[in-house]
XYZ file of C-alpha atoms in Angstrom:
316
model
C 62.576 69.800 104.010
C 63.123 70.915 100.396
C 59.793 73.325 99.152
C 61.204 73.399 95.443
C 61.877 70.959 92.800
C 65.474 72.008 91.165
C 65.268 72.090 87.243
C 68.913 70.760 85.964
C 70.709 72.343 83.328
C 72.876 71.034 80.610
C 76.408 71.612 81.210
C 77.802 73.053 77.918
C 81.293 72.121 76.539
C 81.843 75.694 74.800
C 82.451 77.743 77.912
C 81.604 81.875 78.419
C 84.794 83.180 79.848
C 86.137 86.697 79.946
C 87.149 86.166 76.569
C 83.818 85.139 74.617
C 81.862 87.367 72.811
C 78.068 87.577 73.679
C 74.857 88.513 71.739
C 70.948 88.723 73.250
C 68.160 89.064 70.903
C 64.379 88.238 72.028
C 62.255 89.615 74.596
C 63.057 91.896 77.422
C 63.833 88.846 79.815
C 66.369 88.529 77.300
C 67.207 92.128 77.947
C 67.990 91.060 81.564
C 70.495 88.411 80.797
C 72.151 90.729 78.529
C 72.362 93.328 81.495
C 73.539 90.017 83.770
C 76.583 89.559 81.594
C 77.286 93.779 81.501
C 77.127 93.933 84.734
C 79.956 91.310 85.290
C 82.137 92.710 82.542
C 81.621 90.543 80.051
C 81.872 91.577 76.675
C 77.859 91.664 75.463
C 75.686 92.658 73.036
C 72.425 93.369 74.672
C 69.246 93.269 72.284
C 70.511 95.748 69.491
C 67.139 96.160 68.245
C 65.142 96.659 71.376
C 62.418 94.325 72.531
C 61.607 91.369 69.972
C 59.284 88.797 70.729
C 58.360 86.342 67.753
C 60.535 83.724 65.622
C 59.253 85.642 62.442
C 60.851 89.243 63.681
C 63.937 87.782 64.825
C 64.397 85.854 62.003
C 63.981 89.127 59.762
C 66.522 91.719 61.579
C 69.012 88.478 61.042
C 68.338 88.152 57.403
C 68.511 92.148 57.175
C 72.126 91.362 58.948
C 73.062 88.739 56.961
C 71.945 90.293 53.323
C 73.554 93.747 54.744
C 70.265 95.365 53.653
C 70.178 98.489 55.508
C 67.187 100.544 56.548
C 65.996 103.325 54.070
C 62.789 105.305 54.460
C 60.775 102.933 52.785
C 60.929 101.111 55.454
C 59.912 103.659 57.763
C 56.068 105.010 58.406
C 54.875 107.854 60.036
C 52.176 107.773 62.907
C 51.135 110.325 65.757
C 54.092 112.705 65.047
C 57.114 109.915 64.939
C 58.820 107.662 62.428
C 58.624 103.770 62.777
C 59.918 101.253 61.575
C 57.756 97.931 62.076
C 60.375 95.595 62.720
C 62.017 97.373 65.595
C 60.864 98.467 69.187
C 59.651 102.092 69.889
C 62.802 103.354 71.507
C 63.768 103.921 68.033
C 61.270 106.230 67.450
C 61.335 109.437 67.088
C 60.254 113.329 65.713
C 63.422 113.439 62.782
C 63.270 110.855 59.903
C 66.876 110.694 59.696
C 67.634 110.662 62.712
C 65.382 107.295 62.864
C 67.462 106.152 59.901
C 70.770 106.914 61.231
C 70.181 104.797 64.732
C 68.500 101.798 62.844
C 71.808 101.580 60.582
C 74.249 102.260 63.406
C 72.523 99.558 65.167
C 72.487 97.338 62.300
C 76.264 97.698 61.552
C 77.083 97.175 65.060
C 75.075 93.646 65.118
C 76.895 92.505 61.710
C 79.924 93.164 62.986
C 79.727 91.918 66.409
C 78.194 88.846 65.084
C 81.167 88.126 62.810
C 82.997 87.089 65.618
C 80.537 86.249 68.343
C 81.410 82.958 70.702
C 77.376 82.882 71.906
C 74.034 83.762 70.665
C 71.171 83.815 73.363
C 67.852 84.162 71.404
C 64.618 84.423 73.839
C 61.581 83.711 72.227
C 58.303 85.210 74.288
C 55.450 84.700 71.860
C 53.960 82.816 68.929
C 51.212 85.369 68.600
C 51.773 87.465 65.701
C 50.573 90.830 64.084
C 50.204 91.106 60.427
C 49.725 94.133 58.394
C 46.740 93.606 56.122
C 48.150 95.701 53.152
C 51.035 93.826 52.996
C 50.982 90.967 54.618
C 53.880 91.770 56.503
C 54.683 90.270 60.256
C 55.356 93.293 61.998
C 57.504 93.189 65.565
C 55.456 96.520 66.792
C 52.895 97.885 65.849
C 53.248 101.479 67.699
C 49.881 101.928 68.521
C 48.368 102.057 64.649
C 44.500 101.354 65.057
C 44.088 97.616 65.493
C 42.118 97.166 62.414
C 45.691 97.408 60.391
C 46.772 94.194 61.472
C 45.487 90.219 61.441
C 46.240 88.635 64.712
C 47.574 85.115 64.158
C 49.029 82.569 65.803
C 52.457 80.676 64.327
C 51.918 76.972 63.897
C 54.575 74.801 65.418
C 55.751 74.073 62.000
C 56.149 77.457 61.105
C 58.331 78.201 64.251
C 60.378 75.558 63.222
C 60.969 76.991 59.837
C 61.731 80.076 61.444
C 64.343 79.208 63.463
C 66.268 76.654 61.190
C 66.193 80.288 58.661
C 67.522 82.137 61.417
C 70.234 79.438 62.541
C 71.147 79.024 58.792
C 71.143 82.758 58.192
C 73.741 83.100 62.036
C 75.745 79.831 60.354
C 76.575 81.819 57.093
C 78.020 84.656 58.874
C 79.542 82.974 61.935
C 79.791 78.866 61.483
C 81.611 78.959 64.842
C 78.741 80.922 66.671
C 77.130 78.836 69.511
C 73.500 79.168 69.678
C 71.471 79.258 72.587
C 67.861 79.270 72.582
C 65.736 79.678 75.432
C 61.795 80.476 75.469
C 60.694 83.906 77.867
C 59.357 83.069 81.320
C 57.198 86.615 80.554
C 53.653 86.173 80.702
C 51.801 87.662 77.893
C 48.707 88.242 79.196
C 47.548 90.994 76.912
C 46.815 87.721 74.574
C 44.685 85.961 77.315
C 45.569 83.351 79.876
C 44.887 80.429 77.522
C 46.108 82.067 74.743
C 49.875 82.445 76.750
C 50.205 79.340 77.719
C 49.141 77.775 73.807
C 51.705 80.569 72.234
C 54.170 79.048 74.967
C 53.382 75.887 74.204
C 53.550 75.885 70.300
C 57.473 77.497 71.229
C 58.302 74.772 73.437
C 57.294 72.425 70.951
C 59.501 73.421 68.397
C 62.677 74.228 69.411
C 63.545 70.960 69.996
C 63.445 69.929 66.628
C 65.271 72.406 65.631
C 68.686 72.044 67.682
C 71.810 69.566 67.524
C 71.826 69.013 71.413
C 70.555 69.918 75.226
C 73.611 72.323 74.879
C 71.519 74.382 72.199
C 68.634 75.184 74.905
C 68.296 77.104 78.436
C 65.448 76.210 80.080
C 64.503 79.708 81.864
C 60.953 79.424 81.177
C 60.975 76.008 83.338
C 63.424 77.385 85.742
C 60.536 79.953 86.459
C 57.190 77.687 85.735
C 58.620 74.561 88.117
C 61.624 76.006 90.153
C 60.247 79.052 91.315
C 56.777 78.759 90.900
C 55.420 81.396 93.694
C 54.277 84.652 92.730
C 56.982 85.811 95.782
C 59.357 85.524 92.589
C 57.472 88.020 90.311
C 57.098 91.800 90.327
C 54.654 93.441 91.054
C 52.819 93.198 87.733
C 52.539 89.831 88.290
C 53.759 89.095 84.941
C 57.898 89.583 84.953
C 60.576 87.411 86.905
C 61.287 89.881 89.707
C 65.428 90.818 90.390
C 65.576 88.011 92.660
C 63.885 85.509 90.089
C 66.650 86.876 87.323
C 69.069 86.285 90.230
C 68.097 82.518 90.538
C 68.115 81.888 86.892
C 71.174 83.595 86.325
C 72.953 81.590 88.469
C 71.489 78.885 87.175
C 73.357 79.826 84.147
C 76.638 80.732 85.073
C 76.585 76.901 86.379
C 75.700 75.513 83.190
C 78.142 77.546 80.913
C 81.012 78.986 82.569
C 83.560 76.815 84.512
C 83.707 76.990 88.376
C 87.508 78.803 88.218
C 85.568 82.022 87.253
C 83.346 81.877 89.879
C 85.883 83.656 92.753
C 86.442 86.411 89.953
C 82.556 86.811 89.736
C 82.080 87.406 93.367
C 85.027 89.936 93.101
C 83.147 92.110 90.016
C 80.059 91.497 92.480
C 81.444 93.385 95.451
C 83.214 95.911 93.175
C 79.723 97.115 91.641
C 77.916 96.933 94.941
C 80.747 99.365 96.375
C 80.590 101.605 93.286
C 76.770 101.894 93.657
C 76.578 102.668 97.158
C 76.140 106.107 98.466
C 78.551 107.508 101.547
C 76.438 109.708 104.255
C 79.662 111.533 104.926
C 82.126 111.152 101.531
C 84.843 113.641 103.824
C 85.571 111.456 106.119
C 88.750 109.299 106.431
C 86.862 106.134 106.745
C 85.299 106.996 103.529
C 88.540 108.071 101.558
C 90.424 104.597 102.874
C 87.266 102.862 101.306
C 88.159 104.714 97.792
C 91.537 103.327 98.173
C 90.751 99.820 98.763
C 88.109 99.821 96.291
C 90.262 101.494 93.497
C 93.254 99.235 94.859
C 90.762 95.805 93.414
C 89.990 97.404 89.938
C 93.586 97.849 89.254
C 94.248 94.425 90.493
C 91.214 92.352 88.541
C 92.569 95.249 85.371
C 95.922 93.399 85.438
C 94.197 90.387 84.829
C 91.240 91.302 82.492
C 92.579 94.718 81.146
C 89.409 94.810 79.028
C 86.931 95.227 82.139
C 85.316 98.925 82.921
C 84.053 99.919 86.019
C 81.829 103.134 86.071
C 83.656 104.834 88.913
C 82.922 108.620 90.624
């Protein structure tokens, strides 16, 4: 007896292989697939900006990309000891202005570059809820904990998303025409918003993506994977609100099946048991048994090497 319903996938003509060139931008589930596609050696770009969650603050980190306007401290604002900027996450924070500055730009000049040449663009979209400063009307993608009176909480129309992301796929199109994007909508609950209010700001994202893409090939459904696949909280952590490892598992694999071709699938089980051995932790490292398992181990990275010269492994 079968206790799930399987969601199918699109399979995509323009194959990820060792070769491709990968970018994640969204929400922290889009984080996770970034890490997915580290972790077996692909050549990534995980969410260069931190944590994003709305159309309107991707879509203006692309524009700042694709207009080469780099951050200057006008765009930065000071609050409870560290400098901001609003249209980044908090990691970028910090005590020195410059310093803020320099990381921002560094970031940004890594994205524009990396995009140039980019094969695939995953962009996650968690949330249609918006904050907007009330001074300047500007849609702000954190608001690092500046009194809640600053800002107009407002919801993005379906419309509105779907001017968002034809900007963004316009602004990705200048730069890169060759650039396959790939949207997909968070399966993150944002609860902070309210039950009801999640599953509308869903909703209104779900919506309008589809009128926004040339084909099934433009769109991974990891929010239905989640919702309708693996719809048991046994498949969430223990906030109740993120996929848990073995939920990012599922959909990942889900993934590999729609865009990569089975012949790379021995080579992924090969980076798998690589990592596991490099992560695990010997009782007794002086032992012969120990030392022979260095040699085999080290005797598979120079082999895959050979092959995919390009590939890393974090070794002892």
């Amino acid at each position: 007896m079968d206790f799930t319903t399987q969601v199918e996938v699109a399979k995509h003509k323009k194959e990820i292989d060792f070769t491709s060139k990968i970018i994640t931008l969204g929400s922290c589930f889009s984080g996770s697939i970034g890490d997915k596609f580290k972790y077996y050696q692909f050549s990534v770009l995980p969410n260069p900006f931190g944590v994003i969650f709305n159309p309107k603050s991707i879509e203006i980190l692309v524009q700042r990309a694709a207009t080469s306007r780099f951050f200057t401290e006008a765009d930065l604002i000071f609050h409870q000891e560290l400098w901001h900027s609003f249209e980044v996450h908090s990691d970028f924070s910090a005590t020195d202005k410059q310093r803020v500055l320099n990381q921002l730009n560094a970031s940004l000049q890594n994205f524009i570059d990396y995009l140039k040449t980019a094969t695939h663009f995953f962009i996650t979209y968690g949330t249609s809820w918006v904050y907007v400063l009330k001074d300047s009307k500007e849609v702000v993608s954190n608001c690092h904990k500046i009194p809640q009176n600053q800002f107009e909480k407002k919801l993005l129309s379906v419309g509105e998303i779907e001017q968002s992301i034809k900007n963004t796929q316009q602004l990705i199109k200048e730069i890169n025409p060759a650039c396959q994007l790939i949207f997909t909508v968070s399966p993150v609950r944002h609860i902070k918003d309210g039950f009801v209010e999640n599953q509308r700001s869903k909703a209104h994202l779900i919506a309008a993506i589809p009128h926004c893409i040339e084909s099934e090939e433009n769109y991974f459904p990891s929010y239905e994977i989640m919702m309708d696949e693996l719809r048991d909280y046994r498949f969430y952590a223990p906030d109740m609100l993120h996929p848990s490892p073995l939920a990012i598992d599922c959909i990942w694999e889900k993934l590999v099946i729609a865009l990569m071709n089975e012949s790379l699938f021995p080579t992924l089980l090969e980076i798998d048991s690589i990592q596991k051995a490099l992560s695990h932790r010997a009782f007794n490292p002086d032992t012969e048994s120990h030392q022979k398992f260095l040699k085999n181990l080290h005797e598979k990275i120079i082999k895959l090497q050979k092959t995919y010269p390009q590939m890393q492994f974090e070794t002892k």
